[in-house]
Each structure stands twice: as structure tokens, then as C-alpha cells.
């Protein structure tokens, strides 16, 4: 039997999930779509063959014809709608961040722990990206010895008007917080944030540079630059005792022209992480079929939100901030 999925929010990411789900995920049916923009919902439904259009987000969640929910609506709606999915007992794949504040994310953790079953997966899709997966496997093999440092770069072409340094941390760098915790299997303990002086006129979206100490010991640094202009670019290098492991850009072709040899950068994250998004959806559906859970949990979503808050606090105060985490409920191991 197919898992009947409803998608709430079909902007950039929701529409992308709808297309992937409709064409590349065996075992799933795109049952319903809701978007606050009715015309957009209709257009995406027509393009993807979604069975129906829902009247509202909560109606979609509670519809008996829906088995599982993808949440790709604006960040501020993630927490209440994830709570509604938990109340309905339905698996939910919530786009990151799980909530704009650690307090709201912790409410989700508490609600899910009370229910006693993992229903929430947070869309930290890099955990499914073949390059990061290989990095983790190679680190785990022990051949290069323990990790000492993890250097991360995260660059977007141009920040939208509504983006600022707080969002660079809470909306972009959260990917690195999650992947660093996952890769190094530890919590981020302290953070110090920096912004370059004289970083141009668009100061709000100027680069942010964060340096972390971890509980286990390795250091992590994250550069987030959302106005990098030249292309979408994500890099990561793990420095271990006996060598280093670095991600390679997912390019398939090389250009030789005009006396130069080059590769191209995409304009945003969708082509770069296309495999990760597809593998994430496939794994989510397989887990639902077998009653399991995979990927980033609500606890992971909470931890990333707590790190983001500490990062922002440090950037504002100019001093090192501690990442304070609540007690982890038994449900999350
Ligand atoms: C965006 O929301 C994403 O999730 C992308 O993966 C990330 O690279 C980008 O910086 C975010 O703004």
C-alpha cells in the first residue's frame, strides 16, 4: 500500500519535494497539497498530479486520506503544524529549522516524548548527501585517526532582502550545526561569532564566521556568506590526526574554453543537494513503511536551534557563548 503524503507549502522547497515525491519515490502517493497562495497550490498540483487540494494546513493534517505530512511552509509555522501532526499521530517531515526558537523546538520534543513514538523528521538533508555520508564512513573507519578540526564554508549567491545575520545563523548555518553534530557525534559546547569589519554596504547580510568548541574535543568553524555572488558553494574539510577528508563539489562536467578550464556553480542549493533531497524522501517513506525513524530527529532540530541562539548571542555580545541544552528524553537514545 502506498503512503499517502500531503505537502503544506509549495514555494521553492515544497514544490521541489512535490516533484521529487511524484516522480522518484516508490511507495508514495502525492495525495494533497496546501499553500496559502491558492494559485500556486493549483499550479504545483497540476504539474505533479497531486490528487487533491486541501482547504487548510490543519485540515490536511487531520484528513483521514493523509498518512504523512511534509511541512515546507514559512519557518514561523513549523512548530504549530508539527505539533498538530504529532497530535494526529502522523509522521511529519518538517523543513529546517524545526522552529525559530529553541523554546518552541523543545515543546515539540516534549510533545513527541509524551506520545512515546518518533514521528518527526527534520529536513536536514545533508545527512543523506552521498559526500557527507562517505565522509562519516571514512572517519568511522578510523584509518585517519580521530578528527581534530572541521572547517565549513556555506555560500549563497545573494541574500534576499528579508535576510539578515540572524537568519544567516538560524536559517543557513543550522545545516552546518546539524552536520557537525552528526559527523563528529558530539554536541557543540561553546561558540564565538565574528563579522568582518568594513564588509560592504549590505552589512546585515555580510559574512558571519563562527568558531565552536565541542564536548568531544574537535574544533569546528563555519563561514556563512549569503552574498558570495559567484555561485552556490558548500565545502567541508575534516582534519584528522593522520590526514584530511574533504567534500568535493557535485560536478559532472568540466569546461575548457577561452583559454580556461573550469567547472560551473549552481545558482542555489537544489541542484547541489538534489541527490540528498531525493535520498532523504526515499528513506523517509521506507521508514514510514517499516514503522522506523531515520534522519534528524526533533531532538536534533532542537539542538540546532539552541546552537543558533547561542551563535546569535555571541555575535551580539562579542563574547563566547555556551550552548545550553535541556535533558535529552529517553526517546532520542
Ligand atoms: C536555505 O533555506 C536552505 O535550506 C539551503 O539549503 C541553504 O543552503 C541556504 O543557505 C538556506 O537559506
mmCIF file with all atom_site columns, N, CA and C and ligand atoms in Angstrom, residues 96 125 154 156 163 171-172 175 226 232 269 277, ligand 1:
data_model
loop_
_atom_site.group_PDB
_atom_site.id
_atom_site.type_symbol
_atom_site.label_atom_id
_atom_site.label_alt_id
_atom_site.label_comp_id
_atom_site.label_asym_id
_atom_site.label_entity_id
_atom_site.label_seq_id
_atom_site.pdbx_PDB_ins_code
_atom_site.Cartn_x
_atom_site.Cartn_y
_atom_site.Cartn_z
_atom_site.occupancy
_atom_site.B_iso_or_equiv
_atom_site.pdbx_formal_charge
_atom_site.auth_seq_id
_atom_site.auth_comp_id
_atom_site.auth_asym_id
_atom_site.auth_atom_id
_atom_site.pdbx_PDB_model_num
ATOM   1  N N  . UNK A 1 96  ? 13.804 22.406 7.691  1.00 0.00 ? 96  UNK A N  1
ATOM   2  C CA . UNK A 1 96  ? 14.550 23.101 8.732  1.00 0.00 ? 96  UNK A CA 1
ATOM   3  C C  . UNK A 1 96  ? 14.256 24.597 8.643  1.00 0.00 ? 96  UNK A C  1
ATOM   4  N N  . UNK A 1 125 ? 18.792 17.523 5.190  1.00 0.00 ? 125 UNK A N  1
ATOM   5  C CA . UNK A 1 125 ? 19.007 16.527 4.135  1.00 0.00 ? 125 UNK A CA 1
ATOM   6  C C  . UNK A 1 125 ? 20.471 16.182 3.913  1.00 0.00 ? 125 UNK A C  1
ATOM   7  N N  . UNK A 1 154 ? 29.795 27.894 3.689  1.00 0.00 ? 154 UNK A N  1
ATOM   8  C CA . UNK A 1 154 ? 28.419 27.812 3.189  1.00 0.00 ? 154 UNK A CA 1
ATOM   9  C C  . UNK A 1 154 ? 28.128 29.146 2.504  1.00 0.00 ? 154 UNK A C  1
ATOM   10 N N  . UNK A 1 156 ? 25.878 31.377 -0.421 1.00 0.00 ? 156 UNK A N  1
ATOM   11 C CA . UNK A 1 156 ? 24.767 31.572 -1.348 1.00 0.00 ? 156 UNK A CA 1
ATOM   12 C C  . UNK A 1 156 ? 25.115 32.730 -2.276 1.00 0.00 ? 156 UNK A C  1
ATOM   13 N N  . UNK A 1 163 ? 16.646 38.793 4.496  1.00 0.00 ? 163 UNK A N  1
ATOM   14 C CA . UNK A 1 163 ? 17.652 38.012 5.202  1.00 0.00 ? 163 UNK A CA 1
ATOM   15 C C  . UNK A 1 163 ? 18.559 38.932 6.006  1.00 0.00 ? 163 UNK A C  1
ATOM   16 N N  . UNK A 1 171 ? 18.945 30.135 9.719  1.00 0.00 ? 171 UNK A N  1
ATOM   17 C CA . UNK A 1 171 ? 18.356 29.518 8.533  1.00 0.00 ? 171 UNK A CA 1
ATOM   18 C C  . UNK A 1 171 ? 19.404 28.843 7.640  1.00 0.00 ? 171 UNK A C  1
ATOM   19 N N  . UNK A 1 172 ? 20.607 29.383 7.591  1.00 0.00 ? 172 UNK A N  1
ATOM   20 C CA . UNK A 1 172 ? 21.647 28.786 6.733  1.00 0.00 ? 172 UNK A CA 1
ATOM   21 C C  . UNK A 1 172 ? 22.625 27.936 7.540  1.00 0.00 ? 172 UNK A C  1
ATOM   22 N N  . UNK A 1 175 ? 22.412 24.179 9.001  1.00 0.00 ? 175 UNK A N  1
ATOM   23 C CA . UNK A 1 175 ? 22.807 22.953 8.283  1.00 0.00 ? 175 UNK A CA 1
ATOM   24 C C  . UNK A 1 175 ? 24.166 22.465 8.795  1.00 0.00 ? 175 UNK A C  1
ATOM   25 N N  . UNK A 1 226 ? 26.183 34.788 2.554  1.00 0.00 ? 226 UNK A N  1
ATOM   26 C CA . UNK A 1 226 ? 24.993 34.675 1.707  1.00 0.00 ? 226 UNK A CA 1
ATOM   27 C C  . UNK A 1 226 ? 24.958 35.667 0.546  1.00 0.00 ? 226 UNK A C  1
ATOM   28 N N  . UNK A 1 232 ? 26.447 29.012 -5.785 1.00 0.00 ? 232 UNK A N  1
ATOM   29 C CA . UNK A 1 232 ? 26.161 28.301 -4.524 1.00 0.00 ? 232 UNK A CA 1
ATOM   30 C C  . UNK A 1 232 ? 27.323 27.353 -4.264 1.00 0.00 ? 232 UNK A C  1
ATOM   31 N N  . UNK A 1 269 ? 20.843 25.868 -3.842 1.00 0.00 ? 269 UNK A N  1
ATOM   32 C CA . UNK A 1 269 ? 21.159 24.575 -3.219 1.00 0.00 ? 269 UNK A CA 1
ATOM   33 C C  . UNK A 1 269 ? 20.461 23.394 -3.859 1.00 0.00 ? 269 UNK A C  1
ATOM   34 N N  . UNK A 1 277 ? 18.233 15.413 -1.293 1.00 0.00 ? 277 UNK A N  1
ATOM   35 C CA . UNK A 1 277 ? 16.781 15.586 -1.122 1.00 0.00 ? 277 UNK A CA 1
ATOM   36 C C  . UNK A 1 277 ? 16.029 14.325 -1.535 1.00 0.00 ? 277 UNK A C  1
HETATM 37 C C1 . LIG B 2 .   ? 18.105 27.672 2.614  1.00 0.00 ? 1   LIG B C1 1
HETATM 38 O O1 . LIG B 2 .   ? 16.943 27.875 3.369  1.00 0.00 ? 1   LIG B O1 1
HETATM 39 C C2 . LIG B 2 .   ? 18.487 26.248 2.644  1.00 0.00 ? 1   LIG B C2 1
HETATM 40 O O2 . LIG B 2 .   ? 17.980 25.450 3.358  1.00 0.00 ? 1   LIG B O2 1
HETATM 41 C C3 . LIG B 2 .   ? 19.680 25.916 1.884  1.00 0.00 ? 1   LIG B C3 1
HETATM 42 O O3 . LIG B 2 .   ? 19.985 24.564 1.954  1.00 0.00 ? 1   LIG B O3 1
HETATM 43 C C4 . LIG B 2 .   ? 20.818 26.731 2.415  1.00 0.00 ? 1   LIG B C4 1
HETATM 44 O O4 . LIG B 2 .   ? 21.994 26.466 1.711  1.00 0.00 ? 1   LIG B O4 1
HETATM 45 C C5 . LIG B 2 .   ? 20.504 28.211 2.383  1.00 0.00 ? 1   LIG B C5 1
HETATM 46 O O5 . LIG B 2 .   ? 21.576 28.918 2.932  1.00 0.00 ? 1   LIG B O5 1
HETATM 47 C C6 . LIG B 2 .   ? 19.244 28.470 3.188  1.00 0.00 ? 1   LIG B C6 1
HETATM 48 O O6 . LIG B 2 .   ? 18.954 29.825 3.182  1.00 0.00 ? 1   LIG B O6 1
#
